[in-house]
Amino acid sequence: MVAIANALFAAAAAKLGGYGYGGGSWSYGAPTFKLSGCSIDKFVPQFPQGQSQLVAPSSPPQFIGLAFGVQNYTCASTNNYTSTGAVAELIDVSCIVYESEFSTIQNDLYNVWTTLVPYTIQSIIDLFHVLNPPEILAQHYFIPNPTTGQGLSPKWDFTSSGRFQGVSDAFIVAKGKGSIPAPTDPKKDVAWLDVVQVQGDIASEVFRFDTVGGQPPSSCMHGKDGDISVKYVSKYIFYGGSLSSSKGSSWSSSSSSSSSSSSSSGSYNGYKW
C-alpha cells in the first residue's frame, strides 16, 4: 500500500523536473521537490472562453487541490444512471501550479488511478490518514442537504489532516452556481462546476475544472444493474473564506481514521457518502 502512495504522489508531479510516475526519483517520506504549501495568489485557472457560467473571482485563490476518487451512481427507473455523490482525496499541489506541465497533470494521475491502483478510494484515504503526509489538503464527499434536508450537498473537509486538523470550521458545504460540459470529452469527463458556500469557513466559492473520467454509461436497466462507482480526477480551486492558507495548526505526524467501506458507499467523520 505504501507503494500506491508513492505512485499517486509521484503521478501528482509527473513530468515535473523529470519526475515521471514510471521512473522518477520521488518517493514518499523523502521528496526531492516541494509539492505543497506554496502561495498561489497569482494563479488564474483557465476556463473556456465564450461562456459565463465559470468566471474566476478577482480575489486571489486560497487553495488548490488535485483530486482523485470516484463518482457514485444508481440506476433510476428511467434506465439512466443518476448521481448519488462522490468521494475523493485532494492533494495540495500549490507549489507546481506555475509549471507548464501543470495543465495536463490530471491526465498523469488519472492513468495511475485507473490502471495501477487496485484499491478502493476509501482504502487509499485510510492509508493516507495513517501516514498523514503534509501534501493531503482535504477530503470531498456528500452529506444530506443542511438547508432542506432533501437530497445531497457536496462538502470539502479540511479538518482531518494537515494544517487545519482539528479546526472545526475548516470545511465548505456548497450549492451549485454554474456548470459547463467538460470541454475535453463530456461523454467521459464530468462537468466543470462553480459552487458557493452554504456552510463552513474554509472558502466561499469552489471551482471544479480539468476533469478526467467520472461519467457513467449512457444507460442501465433498472432493477438489474446495481450501483456503480466511476473513477475520476479533477482540480479544485478555493476562493474566499475566513480561514486563510496561512492559518491553521502546524502539521502533525499523528492522525487517525476509523472508517471502512467499499468505494461506492461508506462513512467519514460520521457522514455517509
Short mmCIF file of N, CA and C in Angstrom, two decimals, residues 112-209:
data_model
loop_
_atom_site.label_atom_id
_atom_site.label_comp_id
_atom_site.label_asym_id
_atom_site.label_seq_id
_atom_site.Cartn_x
_atom_site.Cartn_y
_atom_site.Cartn_z
N VAL A 112 -2.58 6.60 -13.59
CA VAL A 112 -2.19 5.79 -12.45
C VAL A 112 -3.41 5.28 -11.70
N TRP A 113 -4.35 6.17 -11.42
CA TRP A 113 -5.53 5.85 -10.63
C TRP A 113 -6.37 4.75 -11.28
N THR A 114 -6.46 4.77 -12.61
CA THR A 114 -7.34 3.82 -13.29
C THR A 114 -6.64 2.54 -13.73
N THR A 115 -5.32 2.56 -13.84
CA THR A 115 -4.63 1.37 -14.37
C THR A 115 -3.72 0.68 -13.38
N LEU A 116 -3.23 1.40 -12.36
CA LEU A 116 -2.22 0.81 -11.47
C LEU A 116 -2.68 0.65 -10.03
N VAL A 117 -3.86 1.16 -9.70
CA VAL A 117 -4.32 1.15 -8.31
C VAL A 117 -5.52 0.22 -8.17
N PRO A 118 -5.35 -0.95 -7.54
CA PRO A 118 -6.46 -1.90 -7.41
C PRO A 118 -7.32 -1.67 -6.18
N TYR A 119 -7.01 -0.66 -5.37
CA TYR A 119 -7.70 -0.45 -4.10
C TYR A 119 -8.83 0.57 -4.25
N THR A 120 -9.78 0.51 -3.32
CA THR A 120 -10.88 1.47 -3.32
C THR A 120 -10.38 2.83 -2.84
N ILE A 121 -11.15 3.86 -3.15
CA ILE A 121 -10.78 5.20 -2.70
C ILE A 121 -10.77 5.25 -1.18
N GLN A 122 -11.69 4.55 -0.51
CA GLN A 122 -11.69 4.58 0.95
C GLN A 122 -10.42 3.95 1.52
N SER A 123 -9.93 2.87 0.88
CA SER A 123 -8.68 2.25 1.34
C SER A 123 -7.51 3.23 1.22
N ILE A 124 -7.50 4.00 0.12
CA ILE A 124 -6.43 4.98 -0.06
C ILE A 124 -6.54 6.09 0.97
N ILE A 125 -7.76 6.58 1.21
CA ILE A 125 -7.94 7.62 2.23
C ILE A 125 -7.51 7.12 3.59
N ASP A 126 -7.88 5.88 3.93
CA ASP A 126 -7.48 5.31 5.22
C ASP A 126 -5.96 5.23 5.33
N LEU A 127 -5.30 4.82 4.25
CA LEU A 127 -3.84 4.73 4.26
C LEU A 127 -3.22 6.11 4.46
N PHE A 128 -3.69 7.09 3.71
CA PHE A 128 -3.12 8.42 3.81
C PHE A 128 -3.33 9.03 5.20
N HIS A 129 -4.40 8.64 5.87
CA HIS A 129 -4.63 9.19 7.20
C HIS A 129 -3.83 8.46 8.27
N VAL A 130 -3.28 7.31 7.93
CA VAL A 130 -2.29 6.68 8.81
C VAL A 130 -0.94 7.35 8.60
N LEU A 131 -0.57 7.55 7.33
CA LEU A 131 0.71 8.19 7.01
C LEU A 131 0.68 9.69 7.33
N ASN A 132 -0.48 10.32 7.12
CA ASN A 132 -0.68 11.74 7.37
C ASN A 132 0.40 12.63 6.74
N PRO A 133 0.62 12.52 5.43
CA PRO A 133 1.61 13.39 4.79
C PRO A 133 1.09 14.82 4.69
N PRO A 134 1.97 15.79 4.69
CA PRO A 134 1.54 17.19 4.63
C PRO A 134 0.93 17.56 3.29
N GLU A 135 1.11 16.72 2.28
CA GLU A 135 0.54 17.04 0.97
C GLU A 135 -0.97 16.86 0.90
N ILE A 136 -1.56 16.17 1.88
CA ILE A 136 -3.01 15.99 1.86
C ILE A 136 -3.69 17.32 2.20
N LEU A 137 -4.60 17.73 1.33
CA LEU A 137 -5.30 19.01 1.52
C LEU A 137 -6.67 18.81 2.16
N ALA A 138 -7.47 17.90 1.63
CA ALA A 138 -8.85 17.76 2.10
C ALA A 138 -9.45 16.47 1.57
N GLN A 139 -10.66 16.19 2.06
CA GLN A 139 -11.47 15.10 1.54
C GLN A 139 -12.77 15.70 1.00
N HIS A 140 -13.26 15.09 -0.06
CA HIS A 140 -14.51 15.55 -0.69
C HIS A 140 -15.52 14.43 -0.62
N TYR A 141 -16.71 14.74 -0.12
CA TYR A 141 -17.79 13.76 -0.06
C TYR A 141 -19.10 14.52 0.03
N PHE A 142 -20.20 13.80 0.14
CA PHE A 142 -21.52 14.42 0.15
C PHE A 142 -22.24 14.11 1.46
N ILE A 143 -23.06 15.07 1.89
CA ILE A 143 -23.85 14.94 3.11
C ILE A 143 -25.30 15.33 2.80
N PRO A 144 -26.24 14.99 3.68
CA PRO A 144 -27.61 15.48 3.46
C PRO A 144 -27.66 16.99 3.39
N ASN A 145 -28.48 17.51 2.50
CA ASN A 145 -28.61 18.96 2.33
C ASN A 145 -28.93 19.62 3.67
N PRO A 146 -28.06 20.50 4.18
CA PRO A 146 -28.27 21.06 5.51
C PRO A 146 -29.38 22.10 5.56
N THR A 147 -29.82 22.58 4.42
CA THR A 147 -30.87 23.60 4.37
C THR A 147 -32.27 22.99 4.29
N THR A 148 -32.42 22.04 3.37
CA THR A 148 -33.74 21.46 3.14
C THR A 148 -33.91 20.07 3.74
N GLY A 149 -32.80 19.39 3.99
CA GLY A 149 -32.87 18.01 4.45
C GLY A 149 -33.18 17.03 3.34
N GLN A 150 -33.37 17.53 2.13
CA GLN A 150 -33.68 16.70 0.98
C GLN A 150 -32.49 16.68 0.03
N GLY A 151 -32.15 15.49 -0.45
CA GLY A 151 -31.04 15.39 -1.38
C GLY A 151 -29.70 15.51 -0.69
N LEU A 152 -28.65 15.67 -1.50
CA LEU A 152 -27.27 15.69 -1.00
C LEU A 152 -26.58 16.99 -1.38
N SER A 153 -25.62 17.37 -0.56
CA SER A 153 -24.81 18.57 -0.82
C SER A 153 -23.33 18.19 -0.77
N PRO A 154 -22.51 18.78 -1.65
CA PRO A 154 -21.08 18.48 -1.64
C PRO A 154 -20.37 19.16 -0.47
N LYS A 155 -19.40 18.47 0.08
CA LYS A 155 -18.61 19.01 1.18
C LYS A 155 -17.13 18.76 0.90
N TRP A 156 -16.32 19.77 1.17
CA TRP A 156 -14.86 19.64 1.14
C TRP A 156 -14.38 19.85 2.57
N ASP A 157 -13.74 18.84 3.10
CA ASP A 157 -13.44 18.76 4.53
C ASP A 157 -11.93 18.85 4.75
N PHE A 158 -11.48 19.94 5.38
CA PHE A 158 -10.06 20.16 5.66
C PHE A 158 -9.71 19.81 7.11
N THR A 159 -10.63 19.27 7.88
CA THR A 159 -10.47 19.18 9.33
C THR A 159 -9.69 17.96 9.81
N SER A 160 -9.42 17.02 8.93
CA SER A 160 -8.89 15.73 9.40
C SER A 160 -7.40 15.55 9.21
N SER A 161 -6.73 16.48 8.56
CA SER A 161 -5.29 16.32 8.34
C SER A 161 -4.68 17.67 8.00
N GLY A 162 -3.35 17.70 7.97
CA GLY A 162 -2.65 18.91 7.57
C GLY A 162 -2.79 20.05 8.55
N ARG A 163 -2.64 21.26 8.07
CA ARG A 163 -2.55 22.43 8.95
C ARG A 163 -3.88 22.78 9.62
N PHE A 164 -4.99 22.27 9.07
CA PHE A 164 -6.30 22.57 9.66
C PHE A 164 -6.88 21.40 10.45
N GLN A 165 -6.05 20.44 10.75
CA GLN A 165 -6.53 19.30 11.52
C GLN A 165 -7.10 19.77 12.86
N GLY A 166 -8.34 19.38 13.13
CA GLY A 166 -8.98 19.76 14.38
C GLY A 166 -9.65 21.12 14.38
N VAL A 167 -9.55 21.88 13.28
CA VAL A 167 -10.21 23.18 13.18
C VAL A 167 -11.63 22.92 12.68
N SER A 168 -12.60 23.06 13.56
CA SER A 168 -13.95 22.55 13.28
C SER A 168 -14.64 23.24 12.10
N ASP A 169 -14.31 24.49 11.82
CA ASP A 169 -14.97 25.21 10.73
C ASP A 169 -14.20 25.15 9.42
N ALA A 170 -13.17 24.33 9.35
CA ALA A 170 -12.34 24.24 8.15
C ALA A 170 -12.97 23.30 7.12
N PHE A 171 -14.10 23.71 6.60
CA PHE A 171 -14.80 22.95 5.58
C PHE A 171 -15.70 23.90 4.80
N ILE A 172 -16.21 23.43 3.69
CA ILE A 172 -17.26 24.14 2.97
C ILE A 172 -18.29 23.13 2.49
N VAL A 173 -19.54 23.40 2.80
CA VAL A 173 -20.68 22.72 2.19
C VAL A 173 -21.26 23.72 1.20
N ALA A 174 -21.56 23.26 -0.02
CA ALA A 174 -21.85 24.21 -1.08
C ALA A 174 -23.11 23.84 -1.87
N LYS A 175 -23.55 24.81 -2.67
CA LYS A 175 -24.64 24.61 -3.61
C LYS A 175 -24.19 25.11 -4.98
N GLY A 176 -24.84 24.61 -6.02
CA GLY A 176 -24.42 24.93 -7.37
C GLY A 176 -24.67 26.37 -7.77
N LYS A 177 -23.76 26.89 -8.57
CA LYS A 177 -23.90 28.24 -9.14
C LYS A 177 -23.78 28.20 -10.65
N GLY A 178 -22.81 27.46 -11.17
CA GLY A 178 -22.60 27.38 -12.61
C GLY A 178 -22.04 26.04 -13.02
N SER A 179 -22.22 25.70 -14.29
CA SER A 179 -21.75 24.41 -14.79
C SER A 179 -21.59 24.48 -16.30
N ILE A 180 -20.54 23.83 -16.81
CA ILE A 180 -20.38 23.66 -18.25
C ILE A 180 -19.93 22.23 -18.51
N PRO A 181 -20.31 21.67 -19.66
CA PRO A 181 -19.80 20.35 -20.01
C PRO A 181 -18.27 20.39 -20.12
N ALA A 182 -17.64 19.30 -19.77
CA ALA A 182 -16.18 19.24 -19.88
C ALA A 182 -15.78 19.52 -21.32
N PRO A 183 -14.90 20.49 -21.56
CA PRO A 183 -14.51 20.82 -22.94
C PRO A 183 -13.64 19.76 -23.60
N THR A 184 -13.21 18.78 -22.82
CA THR A 184 -12.37 17.71 -23.36
C THR A 184 -13.24 16.64 -24.01
N ASP A 185 -13.98 15.88 -23.22
CA ASP A 185 -14.86 14.82 -23.71
C ASP A 185 -16.03 14.70 -22.74
N PRO A 186 -17.13 15.40 -22.96
CA PRO A 186 -18.23 15.43 -21.98
C PRO A 186 -18.91 14.08 -21.78
N LYS A 187 -18.72 13.13 -22.70
CA LYS A 187 -19.29 11.80 -22.50
C LYS A 187 -18.45 10.98 -21.52
N LYS A 188 -17.18 11.33 -21.38
CA LYS A 188 -16.28 10.60 -20.49
C LYS A 188 -15.95 11.39 -19.22
N ASP A 189 -15.81 12.70 -19.37
CA ASP A 189 -15.33 13.54 -18.27
C ASP A 189 -16.50 14.32 -17.64
N VAL A 190 -16.55 14.33 -16.31
CA VAL A 190 -17.63 15.04 -15.62
C VAL A 190 -17.51 16.55 -15.84
N ALA A 191 -18.62 17.23 -15.63
CA ALA A 191 -18.71 18.66 -15.93
C ALA A 191 -17.78 19.48 -15.05
N TRP A 192 -17.46 20.68 -15.53
CA TRP A 192 -16.76 21.68 -14.74
C TRP A 192 -17.81 22.47 -13.97
N LEU A 193 -17.53 22.81 -12.72
CA LEU A 193 -18.53 23.38 -11.84
C LEU A 193 -18.04 24.62 -11.10
N ASP A 194 -19.00 25.45 -10.72
CA ASP A 194 -18.80 26.56 -9.79
C ASP A 194 -19.84 26.40 -8.70
N VAL A 195 -19.40 26.28 -7.45
CA VAL A 195 -20.33 26.16 -6.32
C VAL A 195 -19.98 27.20 -5.28
N VAL A 196 -20.99 27.57 -4.48
CA VAL A 196 -20.80 28.62 -3.48
C VAL A 196 -21.20 28.11 -2.10
N GLN A 197 -20.66 28.77 -1.09
CA GLN A 197 -20.79 28.35 0.30
C GLN A 197 -22.22 28.37 0.82
N VAL A 198 -22.56 27.29 1.54
CA VAL A 198 -23.76 27.23 2.36
C VAL A 198 -23.38 27.20 3.83
N GLN A 199 -22.35 26.43 4.13
CA GLN A 199 -21.81 26.33 5.49
C GLN A 199 -20.30 26.21 5.43
N GLY A 200 -19.63 26.52 6.56
CA GLY A 200 -18.19 26.36 6.67
C GLY A 200 -17.43 27.63 6.37
N ASP A 201 -16.18 27.69 6.85
CA ASP A 201 -15.37 28.91 6.75
C ASP A 201 -14.12 28.77 5.89
N ILE A 202 -13.87 27.61 5.32
CA ILE A 202 -12.61 27.43 4.59
C ILE A 202 -12.62 28.16 3.25
N ALA A 203 -13.79 28.36 2.67
CA ALA A 203 -13.90 29.03 1.38
C ALA A 203 -15.32 29.52 1.18
N SER A 204 -15.48 30.46 0.26
CA SER A 204 -16.81 30.94 -0.11
C SER A 204 -17.21 30.47 -1.50
N GLU A 205 -16.24 29.97 -2.27
CA GLU A 205 -16.53 29.52 -3.63
C GLU A 205 -15.49 28.49 -4.04
N VAL A 206 -15.95 27.47 -4.77
CA VAL A 206 -15.07 26.40 -5.24
C VAL A 206 -15.37 26.13 -6.70
N PHE A 207 -14.31 25.94 -7.48
CA PHE A 207 -14.45 25.56 -8.87
C PHE A 207 -13.85 24.16 -9.07
N ARG A 208 -14.56 23.33 -9.83
CA ARG A 208 -14.00 22.06 -10.31
C ARG A 208 -13.70 22.21 -11.79
N PHE A 209 -12.48 21.89 -12.17
CA PHE A 209 -12.08 22.04 -13.57
C PHE A 209 -11.02 21.00 -13.91
#
